PDB file of C-alpha atoms in Angstrom:
ATOM      1  CA  MET A 187      19.899 -12.412 -18.449  1.00  0.00           C
ATOM      2  CA  VAL A 188      23.439 -13.564 -18.228  1.00  0.00           C
ATOM      3  CA  LEU A 189      24.882 -15.080 -21.317  1.00  0.00           C
ATOM      4  CA  GLY A 190      24.499 -19.049 -21.820  1.00  0.00           C
ATOM      5  CA  MET A 191      21.423 -19.269 -19.212  1.00  0.00           C
ATOM      6  CA  PRO A 192      18.225 -21.063 -20.935  1.00  0.00           C
ATOM      7  CA  GLU A 193      15.180 -18.330 -20.889  1.00  0.00           C
ATOM      8  CA  GLY A 194      12.827 -20.184 -17.410  1.00  0.00           C
ATOM      9  CA  SER A 195      15.849 -21.502 -16.207  1.00  0.00           C
ATOM     10  CA  LYS A 196      15.710 -21.787 -11.882  1.00  0.00           C
ATOM     11  CA  GLU A 197      18.404 -20.027 -12.487  1.00  0.00           C
ATOM     12  CA  ALA A 198      17.478 -17.054 -14.494  1.00  0.00           C
ATOM     13  CA  ASP A 199      13.888 -17.429 -11.870  1.00  0.00           C
ATOM     14  CA  ARG A 200      16.319 -17.200  -8.838  1.00  0.00           C
ATOM     15  CA  GLU A 201      18.251 -14.093 -10.348  1.00  0.00           C
ATOM     16  CA  SER A 202      15.158 -12.524 -11.890  1.00  0.00           C
ATOM     17  CA  LEU A 203      13.580 -13.007  -7.922  1.00  0.00           C
ATOM     18  CA  ALA A 204      16.477 -11.002  -6.634  1.00  0.00           C
ATOM     19  CA  GLY A 205      15.795  -7.876  -8.840  1.00  0.00           C
ATOM     20  CA  ARG A 206      12.645  -7.612  -7.920  1.00  0.00           C
ATOM     21  CA  ALA A 207      13.645  -8.556  -4.282  1.00  0.00           C
ATOM     22  CA  LYS A 208      16.566  -5.500  -4.282  1.00  0.00           C
ATOM     23  CA  GLY A 209      14.168  -3.158  -6.003  1.00  0.00           C
ATOM     24  CA  GLY A 210      11.760  -3.373  -3.518  1.00  0.00           C
ATOM     25  CA  LEU A 211      14.341  -2.895  -0.892  1.00  0.00           C
ATOM     26  CA  LEU A 212      16.069  -0.119  -2.890  1.00  0.00           C
ATOM     27  CA  PHE A 213      11.797   1.512  -3.715  1.00  0.00           C
ATOM     28  CA  MET A 214      10.478   1.023   0.058  1.00  0.00           C
ATOM     29  CA  GLY A 215      13.185   1.297   2.208  1.00  0.00           C
ATOM     30  CA  GLY A 216      13.338   5.030  -0.099  1.00  0.00           C
ATOM     31  CA  PHE A 217       9.848   5.772  -0.232  1.00  0.00           C
ATOM     32  CA  VAL A 218       9.947   5.473   3.477  1.00  0.00           C
ATOM     33  CA  ILE A 219      13.234   7.928   4.240  1.00  0.00           C
ATOM     34  CA  LEU A 220      11.337  10.222   1.572  1.00  0.00           C
ATOM     35  CA  LEU A 221       8.094   9.823   4.864  1.00  0.00           C
ATOM     36  CA  TYR A 222      10.603  10.976   7.339  1.00  0.00           C
ATOM     37  CA  VAL A 223      11.934  13.422   5.557  1.00  0.00           C
ATOM     38  CA  ILE A 224       8.330  14.984   5.088  1.00  0.00           C
ATOM     39  CA  GLU A 225       8.209  14.375   8.456  1.00  0.00           C
ATOM     40  CA  ILE A 226      11.434  16.448   9.945  1.00  0.00           C
ATOM     41  CA  LEU A 227       9.870  19.127   7.495  1.00  0.00           C
ATOM     42  CA  ASN A 228       6.043  19.278   8.739  1.00  0.00           C
ATOM     43  CA  THR A 229       7.236  18.953  12.671  1.00  0.00           C
ATOM     44  CA  LEU A 230       9.925  22.208  11.743  1.00  0.00           C
ATOM     45  CA  MET A 231       6.537  23.696  10.406  1.00  0.00           C
ATOM     46  CA  ARG A 232       3.901  22.744  13.134  1.00  0.00           C
ATOM     47  CA  HIS A 233       2.544  21.070  11.224  1.00  0.00           C
ATOM     48  CA  GLY A 234       1.131  23.285   8.447  1.00  0.00           C
ATOM     49  CA  LEU A 235       1.511  20.341   5.726  1.00  0.00           C
ATOM     50  CA  ASN A 236      -1.116  19.067   6.935  1.00  0.00           C
ATOM     51  CA  PHE A 237      -4.021  21.833   6.675  1.00  0.00           C
ATOM     52  CA  THR A 238      -2.590  22.309   3.185  1.00  0.00           C
ATOM     53  CA  PHE A 239      -1.554  19.146   1.910  1.00  0.00           C
ATOM     54  CA  GLY A 240      -4.021  16.900   3.270  1.00  0.00           C
ATOM     55  CA  LEU A 241      -7.071  15.698   2.845  1.00  0.00           C
ATOM     56  CA  ARG A 242     -10.229  17.647   3.240  1.00  0.00           C
ATOM     57  CA  PRO A 243     -13.628  15.883   2.498  1.00  0.00           C
ATOM     58  CA  ARG A 244     -16.245  17.239  -0.872  1.00  0.00           C
ATOM     59  CA  SER A 245     -14.456  19.819  -0.900  1.00  0.00           C
ATOM     60  CA  MET A 246     -13.152  20.986  -4.866  1.00  0.00           C
ATOM     61  CA  ASP A 247      -9.149  21.815  -3.231  1.00  0.00           C
ATOM     62  CA  GLY A 248      -9.864  18.714  -1.893  1.00  0.00           C
ATOM     63  CA  VAL A 249      -9.386  16.645  -5.074  1.00  0.00           C
ATOM     64  CA  LEU A 250      -5.822  17.837  -5.694  1.00  0.00           C
ATOM     65  CA  ASP A 251      -5.194  16.867  -2.296  1.00  0.00           C
ATOM     66  CA  ILE A 252      -5.092  13.157  -2.648  1.00  0.00           C
ATOM     67  CA  LEU A 253      -1.940  13.418  -4.236  1.00  0.00           C
ATOM     68  CA  THR A 254      -0.411  14.428  -0.588  1.00  0.00           C
ATOM     69  CA  PHE A 255      -2.657  13.050   1.925  1.00  0.00           C
ATOM     70  CA  PRO A 256      -0.429   9.970   2.106  1.00  0.00           C
ATOM     71  CA  LEU A 257       2.624  11.232   2.219  1.00  0.00           C
ATOM     72  CA  LEU A 258       2.208  13.331   5.596  1.00  0.00           C
ATOM     73  CA  HIS A 259       1.388  11.924   9.018  1.00  0.00           C
ATOM     74  CA  ALA A 260       0.275  13.638  12.107  1.00  0.00           C
ATOM     75  CA  ASN A 261       3.136  13.108  14.703  1.00  0.00           C
ATOM     76  CA  PHE A 262       5.860  11.052  14.424  1.00  0.00           C
ATOM     77  CA  ASN A 263       4.275   7.734  16.394  1.00  0.00           C
ATOM     78  CA  HIS A 264       1.471   7.968  13.395  1.00  0.00           C
ATOM     79  CA  LEU A 265       4.724   7.166  11.406  1.00  0.00           C
ATOM     80  CA  LEU A 266       5.976   4.517  13.310  1.00  0.00           C
ATOM     81  CA  SER A 267       3.541   3.100  13.589  1.00  0.00           C
ATOM     82  CA  ASN A 268       2.944   2.504   9.592  1.00  0.00           C
ATOM     83  CA  THR A 269       6.539   2.215   9.119  1.00  0.00           C
ATOM     84  CA  LEU A 270       6.844  -1.706   9.188  1.00  0.00           C
ATOM     85  CA  PRO A 271       3.867  -3.280   7.436  1.00  0.00           C
ATOM     86  CA  LEU A 272       4.535  -0.846   4.907  1.00  0.00           C
ATOM     87  CA  ILE A 273       7.749  -2.113   4.157  1.00  0.00           C
ATOM     88  CA  ILE A 274       7.039  -5.109   4.357  1.00  0.00           C
ATOM     89  CA  PHE A 275       4.456  -5.291   2.618  1.00  0.00           C
ATOM     90  CA  GLY A 276       5.189  -2.760  -0.452  1.00  0.00           C
ATOM     91  CA  PHE A 277       8.266  -5.032  -0.699  1.00  0.00           C
ATOM     92  CA  LEU A 278       6.500  -7.981  -0.641  1.00  0.00           C
ATOM     93  CA  VAL A 279       4.174  -6.952  -3.557  1.00  0.00           C
ATOM     94  CA  PHE A 280       7.149  -5.038  -5.306  1.00  0.00           C
ATOM     95  CA  LEU A 281       8.385  -9.303  -6.039  1.00  0.00           C
ATOM     96  CA  SER A 282       5.928  -9.640  -8.726  1.00  0.00           C
ATOM     97  CA  GLY A 283       7.009  -6.948 -10.318  1.00  0.00           C
ATOM     98  CA  LEU A 284       6.922  -3.526 -10.963  1.00  0.00           C
ATOM     99  CA  ARG A 285       4.340  -3.030 -13.200  1.00  0.00           C
ATOM    100  CA  VAL A 286       1.685  -5.128 -10.442  1.00  0.00           C
ATOM    101  CA  PHE A 287       3.691  -3.176  -7.706  1.00  0.00           C
ATOM    102  CA  ILE A 288       2.796   0.246  -9.614  1.00  0.00           C
ATOM    103  CA  THR A 289      -0.501  -1.127 -10.068  1.00  0.00           C
ATOM    104  CA  ALA A 290      -1.556  -1.775  -6.765  1.00  0.00           C
ATOM    105  CA  LEU A 291      -0.343   1.490  -5.238  1.00  0.00           C
ATOM    106  CA  ALA A 292      -2.188   3.570  -7.674  1.00  0.00           C
ATOM    107  CA  PHE A 293      -5.397   1.850  -7.138  1.00  0.00           C
ATOM    108  CA  SER A 294      -4.639   2.146  -3.597  1.00  0.00           C
ATOM    109  CA  TRP A 295      -3.486   5.311  -3.197  1.00  0.00           C
ATOM    110  CA  LEU A 296      -6.558   6.243  -5.423  1.00  0.00           C
ATOM    111  CA  GLY A 297      -9.426   3.493  -3.692  1.00  0.00           C
ATOM    112  CA  SER A 298      -8.352   5.308  -0.347  1.00  0.00           C
ATOM    113  CA  GLY A 299      -8.533   8.955  -1.521  1.00  0.00           C
ATOM    114  CA  LEU A 300     -11.406   8.911  -3.702  1.00  0.00           C
ATOM    115  CA  ALA A 301     -13.186   6.890  -0.112  1.00  0.00           C
ATOM    116  CA  VAL A 302     -12.056   9.651   2.593  1.00  0.00           C
ATOM    117  CA  TRP A 303     -13.071  12.219   0.087  1.00  0.00           C
ATOM    118  CA  LEU A 304     -16.223  11.385  -0.831  1.00  0.00           C
ATOM    119  CA  ILE A 305     -17.686  10.056   2.458  1.00  0.00           C
ATOM    120  CA  GLY A 306     -14.628  11.254   4.785  1.00  0.00           C
ATOM    121  CA  GLY A 307     -16.076  12.729   8.098  1.00  0.00           C
ATOM    122  CA  GLY A 308     -14.821  16.484   8.971  1.00  0.00           C
ATOM    123  CA  GLY A 309     -11.785  17.026   9.349  1.00  0.00           C
ATOM    124  CA  VAL A 310      -8.213  16.961   7.556  1.00  0.00           C
ATOM    125  CA  THR A 311      -6.898  13.257   6.791  1.00  0.00           C
ATOM    126  CA  VAL A 312      -3.879  11.686   6.259  1.00  0.00           C
ATOM    127  CA  GLY A 313      -1.397   9.677   6.646  1.00  0.00           C
ATOM    128  CA  ALA A 314      -0.012   5.930   4.493  1.00  0.00           C
ATOM    129  CA  SER A 315      -2.415   3.675   6.385  1.00  0.00           C
ATOM    130  CA  GLY A 316      -4.402   3.411   3.269  1.00  0.00           C
ATOM    131  CA  LEU A 317      -1.821   2.017   1.397  1.00  0.00           C
ATOM    132  CA  VAL A 318      -0.862  -0.241   3.761  1.00  0.00           C
ATOM    133  CA  PHE A 319      -4.543  -1.689   3.522  1.00  0.00           C
ATOM    134  CA  GLY A 320      -4.161  -1.861   0.048  1.00  0.00           C
ATOM    135  CA  PHE A 321      -1.441  -3.111  -0.559  1.00  0.00           C
ATOM    136  CA  PHE A 322      -2.645  -5.752   2.433  1.00  0.00           C
ATOM    137  CA  ALA A 323      -5.479  -6.914   0.633  1.00  0.00           C
ATOM    138  CA  PHE A 324      -4.343  -7.361  -2.910  1.00  0.00           C
ATOM    139  CA  LEU A 325      -1.591  -9.894  -1.187  1.00  0.00           C
ATOM    140  CA  LEU A 326      -4.217 -11.477   0.429  1.00  0.00           C
ATOM    141  CA  VAL A 327      -6.094 -12.183  -2.575  1.00  0.00           C
ATOM    142  CA  ARG A 328      -4.183 -12.196  -5.898  1.00  0.00           C
ATOM    143  CA  GLY A 329      -2.890 -15.616  -3.246  1.00  0.00           C
ATOM    144  CA  PHE A 330      -5.752 -17.358  -5.100  1.00  0.00           C
ATOM    145  CA  PHE A 331      -6.094 -15.787  -8.034  1.00  0.00           C
ATOM    146  CA  ASN A 332      -2.136 -17.189  -8.658  1.00  0.00           C
ATOM    147  CA  ARG A 333      -3.244 -20.520  -7.662  1.00  0.00           C
ATOM    148  CA  ASN A 334       0.508 -20.590  -6.648  1.00  0.00           C
ATOM    149  CA  TRP A 335       0.298 -22.833  -3.138  1.00  0.00           C
ATOM    150  CA  TRP A 336       3.629 -20.659  -1.985  1.00  0.00           C
ATOM    151  CA  GLN A 337       1.549 -17.585  -2.124  1.00  0.00           C
ATOM    152  CA  ILE A 338      -1.879 -18.812  -0.934  1.00  0.00           C
ATOM    153  CA  LEU A 339       0.351 -19.561   2.589  1.00  0.00           C
ATOM    154  CA  LEU A 340       1.588 -15.825   2.445  1.00  0.00           C
ATOM    155  CA  SER A 341      -2.047 -15.354   2.259  1.00  0.00           C
ATOM    156  CA  VAL A 342      -2.722 -17.022   5.209  1.00  0.00           C
ATOM    157  CA  VAL A 343       0.558 -16.407   7.236  1.00  0.00           C
ATOM    158  CA  LEU A 344      -0.268 -12.899   6.445  1.00  0.00           C
ATOM    159  CA  PHE A 345      -4.006 -13.343   7.959  1.00  0.00           C
ATOM    160  CA  MET A 346      -2.802 -15.216  10.856  1.00  0.00           C
ATOM    161  CA  ALA A 347      -0.150 -12.720  11.613  1.00  0.00           C
ATOM    162  CA  TYR A 348      -2.098  -9.220   9.837  1.00  0.00           C
ATOM    163  CA  GLY A 349      -5.863  -9.860   9.745  1.00  0.00           C
ATOM    164  CA  SER A 350      -6.673  -8.560  12.850  1.00  0.00           C
ATOM    165  CA  ILE A 351      -5.848  -4.586  11.864  1.00  0.00           C
ATOM    166  CA  LEU A 352      -9.055  -5.648   8.489  1.00  0.00           C
ATOM    167  CA  PHE A 353     -11.482  -4.641  11.680  1.00  0.00           C
ATOM    168  CA  GLY A 354      -9.410  -0.811  11.022  1.00  0.00           C
ATOM    169  CA  VAL A 355     -12.158  -0.856   7.500  1.00  0.00           C
ATOM    170  CA  LEU A 356     -14.963  -0.685   9.642  1.00  0.00           C
ATOM    171  CA  PRO A 357     -16.674   1.796  10.804  1.00  0.00           C
ATOM    172  CA  THR A 358     -15.458   3.285  14.386  1.00  0.00           C
ATOM    173  CA  VAL A 359     -15.951   5.900  16.440  1.00  0.00           C
ATOM    174  CA  MET A 360     -12.503   6.412  17.139  1.00  0.00           C
ATOM    175  CA  GLY A 361     -12.564  10.549  15.535  1.00  0.00           C
ATOM    176  CA  TYR A 362      -8.465  10.312  15.276  1.00  0.00           C
ATOM    177  CA  VAL A 363      -8.874   6.681  12.970  1.00  0.00           C
ATOM    178  CA  SER A 364      -9.843   7.965   9.645  1.00  0.00           C
ATOM    179  CA  TRP A 365     -11.723   3.563   8.394  1.00  0.00           C
ATOM    180  CA  GLN A 366     -13.225   5.352   5.278  1.00  0.00           C
ATOM    181  CA  ALA A 367      -8.940   5.431   3.583  1.00  0.00           C
ATOM    182  CA  HIS A 368      -8.560   1.829   5.098  1.00  0.00           C
ATOM    183  CA  LEU A 369     -12.118   0.535   3.434  1.00  0.00           C
ATOM    184  CA  GLY A 370     -10.762   1.799  -0.006  1.00  0.00           C
ATOM    185  CA  GLY A 371      -7.067   1.254   0.051  1.00  0.00           C
ATOM    186  CA  ALA A 372      -8.518  -2.678   1.258  1.00  0.00           C
ATOM    187  CA  VAL A 373     -10.875  -1.281  -2.478  1.00  0.00           C
ATOM    188  CA  GLY A 374      -7.950  -0.782  -4.291  1.00  0.00           C
ATOM    189  CA  GLY A 375      -6.012  -3.037  -3.400  1.00  0.00           C
ATOM    190  CA  ILE A 376      -8.437  -5.850  -4.186  1.00  0.00           C
ATOM    191  CA  ILE A 377      -9.674  -3.975  -8.303  1.00  0.00           C
ATOM    192  CA  ALA A 378      -5.475  -4.508  -8.864  1.00  0.00           C
ATOM    193  CA  ALA A 379      -5.642  -7.932  -7.502  1.00  0.00           C
ATOM    194  CA  VAL A 380      -8.713  -8.705 -10.251  1.00  0.00           C
ATOM    195  CA  LEU A 381      -6.604  -6.283 -12.618  1.00  0.00           C
ATOM    196  CA  LEU A 382      -3.907  -8.062 -12.309  1.00  0.00           C
ATOM    197  CA  ARG A 383      -5.354 -11.880 -12.300  1.00  0.00           C
ATOM    198  CA  PRO A 384      -4.083 -15.084 -14.363  1.00  0.00           C
ATOM    199  CA  LYS A 385      -4.933 -14.970 -18.215  1.00  0.00           C
ATOM    200  CA  SER A 386      -6.221 -18.484 -17.255  1.00  0.00           C
ATOM    201  CA  THR A 387      -8.526 -17.335 -14.093  1.00  0.00           C
ATOM    202  CA  LEU A 388     -10.364 -14.593 -16.813  1.00  0.00           C
ATOM    203  CA  ALA A 389     -11.151 -17.805 -18.910  1.00  0.00           C
ATOM    204  CA  ALA A 390     -11.715 -20.138 -16.222  1.00  0.00           C
TER     205      ALA A 390
END
């Protein structure tokens, strides 16, 4: 806090928000760069990393792959399709603070992985789309828990702009789309929003 600036003042809030915004841009930018570096290496290895660290359902070895499968992608087009929504939703979640972001990320990551491991189809699953669905679901739900008008408005705008992606949580005949990862990520995001809801909501 700047000396002489009263705690809770508009200036302090503005400075805090600016700091979180900067942190969000740096973190999400760094994370996405990491994904592209991994994809470059993966491409050079003819995507051999996918078969080693991709998530294999109901395999004991696959349990550890929960930690790695969102970092891998089938190809650059797959990664490109996840890049923009991952940056946007991740950045918006980060605006609520590092603790909130880490919680939403962890539950989205874990929820996505567990869903694939438990009910996934055959083959190997890779991709960060489960995180996208987790952040998206978190943002939609948390705005209403906070009873904050701008967060609710943001949720409505997000739903209007990206609501169609919610269909990705439904079973699909397209075998290359992991609806299990999408559903698990969304459930994880909702759980994170419930756990982080304000105390006033808990007492209501």
